[in-house]
mmCIF file of C-alpha atoms in Angstrom:
data_model
loop_
_atom_site.group_PDB
_atom_site.id
_atom_site.type_symbol
_atom_site.label_atom_id
_atom_site.label_comp_id
_atom_site.label_asym_id
_atom_site.label_seq_id
_atom_site.Cartn_x
_atom_site.Cartn_y
_atom_site.Cartn_z
ATOM 1 C CA MET G 756 -56.778 22.625 11.997
ATOM 2 C CA ARG G 757 -52.873 22.315 13.275
ATOM 3 C CA SER G 758 -50.966 24.952 14.707
ATOM 4 C CA PRO G 759 -48.303 27.117 12.796
ATOM 5 C CA THR G 760 -45.812 25.826 15.501
ATOM 6 C CA TYR G 761 -46.650 22.140 14.803
ATOM 7 C CA VAL G 762 -46.342 22.941 10.895
ATOM 8 C CA ARG G 763 -42.824 24.802 11.585
ATOM 9 C CA ALA G 764 -41.443 21.791 13.844
ATOM 10 C CA ALA G 765 -43.038 19.211 11.960
ATOM 11 C CA LEU G 766 -40.933 20.498 8.630
ATOM 12 C CA MET G 767 -37.663 21.366 10.755
ATOM 13 C CA PHE G 768 -37.322 17.916 12.111
ATOM 14 C CA GLY G 769 -38.240 16.566 8.773
ATOM 15 C CA SER G 770 -35.553 18.638 6.972
ATOM 16 C CA LEU G 771 -33.394 17.526 9.752
ATOM 17 C CA ALA G 772 -34.007 13.686 9.511
ATOM 18 C CA GLY G 773 -33.451 14.190 5.413
ATOM 19 C CA VAL G 774 -30.271 15.540 6.034
ATOM 20 C CA THR G 775 -29.210 13.130 8.520
ATOM 21 C CA MET G 776 -29.593 10.556 6.101
ATOM 22 C CA ILE G 777 -27.618 12.370 3.658
ATOM 23 C CA VAL G 778 -24.733 13.125 5.881
ATOM 24 C CA SER G 779 -24.701 9.616 7.457
ATOM 25 C CA ALA G 780 -23.890 7.691 3.989
ATOM 26 C CA PRO G 781 -20.814 5.511 4.764
ATOM 27 C CA PRO G 782 -18.497 6.528 2.781
ATOM 28 C CA ALA G 783 -16.063 4.504 0.185
ATOM 29 C CA GLN G 784 -13.960 1.967 1.695
ATOM 30 C CA ALA G 785 -10.189 2.089 1.138
ATOM 31 C CA GLN G 786 -8.808 -1.347 1.854
ATOM 32 C CA THR G 787 -4.922 -2.419 2.515
ATOM 33 C CA VAL G 788 -3.502 -5.845 1.981
ATOM 34 C CA GLU G 789 -0.157 -6.730 3.597
ATOM 35 C CA PHE G 790 1.980 -9.530 1.582
ATOM 36 C CA PRO G 791 4.422 -11.598 3.064
ATOM 37 C CA GLN G 792 7.645 -9.760 3.781
ATOM 38 C CA VAL G 793 11.021 -11.163 1.341
ATOM 39 C CA PRO G 794 13.873 -12.215 3.588
ATOM 40 C CA THR G 795 16.917 -10.338 1.359
ATOM 41 C CA MET G 796 20.277 -9.334 1.576
ATOM 42 C CA PHE G 797 21.663 -6.090 0.772
ATOM 43 C CA ARG G 798 24.476 -4.540 -1.025
ATOM 44 C CA ASP G 799 27.688 -2.368 0.064
ATOM 45 C CA GLY G 800 28.226 -4.202 2.996
ATOM 46 C CA LEU G 801 27.068 -7.285 4.442
ATOM 47 C CA CYS G 802 23.803 -6.517 5.333
ATOM 48 C CA GLY G 803 20.233 -8.517 5.673
ATOM 49 C CA GLY G 804 16.531 -7.892 6.541
ATOM 50 C CA SER G 805 13.589 -8.138 5.107
ATOM 51 C CA ILE G 806 11.279 -5.854 2.876
ATOM 52 C CA ARG G 807 8.075 -5.026 3.404
ATOM 53 C CA VAL G 808 5.265 -5.189 0.300
ATOM 54 C CA TRP G 809 1.669 -4.252 0.535
ATOM 55 C CA ALA G 810 -0.863 -2.925 -1.709
ATOM 56 C CA ASP G 811 -3.670 -0.116 -1.497
ATOM 57 C CA THR G 812 -7.094 0.448 -3.374
ATOM 58 C CA SER G 813 -10.191 2.370 -3.029
ATOM 59 C CA PRO G 814 -13.454 2.755 -5.011
ATOM 60 C CA ASP G 815 -12.123 6.461 -5.134
ATOM 61 C CA TRP G 816 -9.339 5.157 -7.533
ATOM 62 C CA PRO G 817 -11.078 2.445 -9.804
ATOM 63 C CA GLY G 818 -8.791 0.405 -11.617
ATOM 64 C CA ARG G 819 -5.814 1.902 -9.920
ATOM 65 C CA ALA G 820 -3.536 0.611 -6.598
ATOM 66 C CA ILE G 821 -1.148 1.995 -4.833
ATOM 67 C CA ILE G 822 2.185 -0.672 -4.557
ATOM 68 C CA ASN G 823 3.895 0.068 -1.343
ATOM 69 C CA VAL G 824 7.712 -0.865 -0.481
ATOM 70 C CA ARG G 825 9.167 -0.599 2.912
ATOM 71 C CA ALA G 826 12.505 -2.574 4.650
ATOM 72 C CA GLN G 827 12.711 -3.219 7.982
ATOM 73 C CA PRO G 828 15.649 -2.713 10.086
ATOM 74 C CA ILE G 829 18.380 -4.531 8.753
ATOM 75 C CA VAL G 830 21.527 -5.961 10.653
ATOM 76 C CA GLY G 831 25.176 -6.357 9.141
ATOM 77 C CA PHE G 832 28.393 -4.930 8.565
ATOM 78 C CA GLY G 833 29.449 -2.186 6.134
ATOM 79 C CA PRO G 834 32.081 0.331 5.059
ATOM 80 C CA GLY G 835 32.631 3.517 6.390
ATOM 81 C CA GLU G 836 33.044 5.095 10.203
ATOM 82 C CA TRP G 837 30.102 3.348 11.477
ATOM 83 C CA SER G 838 30.350 -0.051 10.077
ATOM 84 C CA PHE G 839 28.020 -2.010 12.387
ATOM 85 C CA ALA G 840 25.250 0.639 11.799
ATOM 86 C CA PRO G 841 25.569 0.627 7.731
ATOM 87 C CA LEU G 842 23.555 1.740 4.882
ATOM 88 C CA CYS G 843 22.849 -0.901 2.628
ATOM 89 C CA GLU G 844 20.554 -1.182 -0.769
ATOM 90 C CA ASN G 845 18.801 -3.795 -3.061
ATOM 91 C CA LEU G 846 16.511 -3.600 -6.160
ATOM 92 C CA THR G 847 13.326 -4.605 -5.206
ATOM 93 C CA THR G 848 10.360 -5.708 -8.095
ATOM 94 C CA VAL G 849 7.149 -6.233 -7.232
ATOM 95 C CA ALA G 850 5.800 -7.747 -10.472
ATOM 96 C CA TRP G 851 2.048 -8.142 -10.899
ATOM 97 C CA ARG G 852 -0.838 -9.905 -13.145
ATOM 98 C CA ASN G 853 -4.634 -8.978 -13.416
ATOM 99 C CA MET G 854 -6.008 -12.445 -13.565
ATOM 100 C CA ASN G 855 -9.470 -11.148 -15.274
ATOM 101 C CA THR G 856 -8.054 -9.074 -18.268
ATOM 102 C CA GLY G 857 -4.191 -10.392 -18.524
ATOM 103 C CA ALA G 858 -2.420 -6.930 -17.744
ATOM 104 C CA THR G 859 0.787 -7.081 -16.085
ATOM 105 C CA GLY G 860 3.283 -4.519 -14.808
ATOM 106 C CA GLU G 861 5.900 -4.170 -12.368
ATOM 107 C CA TYR G 862 7.114 -1.576 -10.045
ATOM 108 C CA ARG G 863 11.083 -1.571 -9.274
ATOM 109 C CA VAL G 864 12.817 0.912 -6.969
ATOM 110 C CA VAL G 865 16.539 0.663 -5.220
ATOM 111 C CA VAL G 866 15.537 0.848 -1.667
ATOM 112 C CA THR G 867 17.995 2.059 0.805
ATOM 113 C CA ALA G 868 17.893 0.944 4.255
ATOM 114 C CA GLY G 869 19.703 0.782 7.660
ATOM 115 C CA ILE G 870 19.408 0.093 11.286
ATOM 116 C CA TYR G 871 16.472 1.551 11.236
ATOM 117 C CA GLY G 872 14.830 0.627 7.749
ATOM 118 C CA SER G 873 13.930 2.459 4.909
ATOM 119 C CA VAL G 874 11.448 5.447 3.830
ATOM 120 C CA GLN G 875 8.555 4.195 2.828
ATOM 121 C CA TYR G 876 8.685 3.904 -1.450
ATOM 122 C CA ALA G 877 4.813 3.785 -2.991
ATOM 123 C CA LEU G 878 3.730 4.565 -6.560
ATOM 124 C CA PHE G 879 0.122 4.146 -8.145
ATOM 125 C CA GLN G 880 -0.208 1.149 -10.643
ATOM 126 C CA ASP G 881 -2.711 1.301 -13.471
ATOM 127 C CA THR G 882 -3.879 -2.658 -12.902
ATOM 128 C CA GLY G 883 -7.135 -2.176 -14.371
ATOM 129 C CA PRO G 884 -10.227 -3.759 -12.239
ATOM 130 C CA GLY G 885 -9.958 -7.508 -11.122
ATOM 131 C CA HIS G 886 -7.739 -9.960 -8.952
ATOM 132 C CA ILE G 887 -4.652 -9.299 -9.047
ATOM 133 C CA VAL G 888 -1.447 -11.333 -8.030
ATOM 134 C CA VAL G 889 2.033 -10.054 -6.932
ATOM 135 C CA THR G 890 5.393 -11.346 -6.548
ATOM 136 C CA SER G 891 7.892 -9.608 -4.609
ATOM 137 C CA TYR G 892 12.038 -10.507 -4.883
ATOM 138 C CA THR G 893 15.218 -8.381 -4.857
ATOM 139 C CA ASP G 894 17.980 -8.382 -6.749
ATOM 140 C CA MET G 895 20.017 -9.717 -4.311
ATOM 141 C CA ALA G 896 19.780 -13.597 -2.415
ATOM 142 C CA ASN G 897 16.406 -13.411 -1.421
ATOM 143 C CA ILE G 898 13.234 -15.703 -1.203
ATOM 144 C CA PRO G 899 10.704 -14.182 -3.261
ATOM 145 C CA GLN G 900 7.254 -14.184 -1.759
ATOM 146 C CA THR G 901 3.390 -13.953 -3.750
ATOM 147 C CA GLY G 902 0.377 -12.623 -2.585
ATOM 148 C CA ALA G 903 -3.026 -11.459 -3.991
ATOM 149 C CA PHE G 904 -5.328 -8.618 -3.686
ATOM 150 C CA ASP G 905 -8.788 -7.097 -5.776
ATOM 151 C CA VAL G 906 -8.912 -3.629 -7.601
ATOM 152 C CA PRO G 907 -12.426 -2.684 -7.380
ATOM 153 C CA ARG G 908 -13.826 -1.007 -10.654
#
């Protein structure tokens, strides 16, 4: 017959092993996909730079993605007292199409940028699950860029 101490120790270690297995389950993995930058001009001066666009997805938000837009530092000449450190803007559009369902949408935002770039603009998009193709462009002279990412169910 086993001693009560041995039985208690076995129960305690067995319980800890079960808790460890539950706690160490891998978390849902978010994913970030960056697309090629959009070289572009900006208005309110003679300004140029590029726009970064990327998507964040996660199993925690099935059928949805966050589209992110941010201008890199710009260069140029603008009106005002600090003409060599201008604030310039453009209308940036990220158009998307779900290749599995045919759903479409777009995220449009006025991006204001300066010598340090811009703030990050971001918005959830209800893309539905599937393979999403995006085209990013601005309303000023630019070179549109395309990219793709997958949204989980």
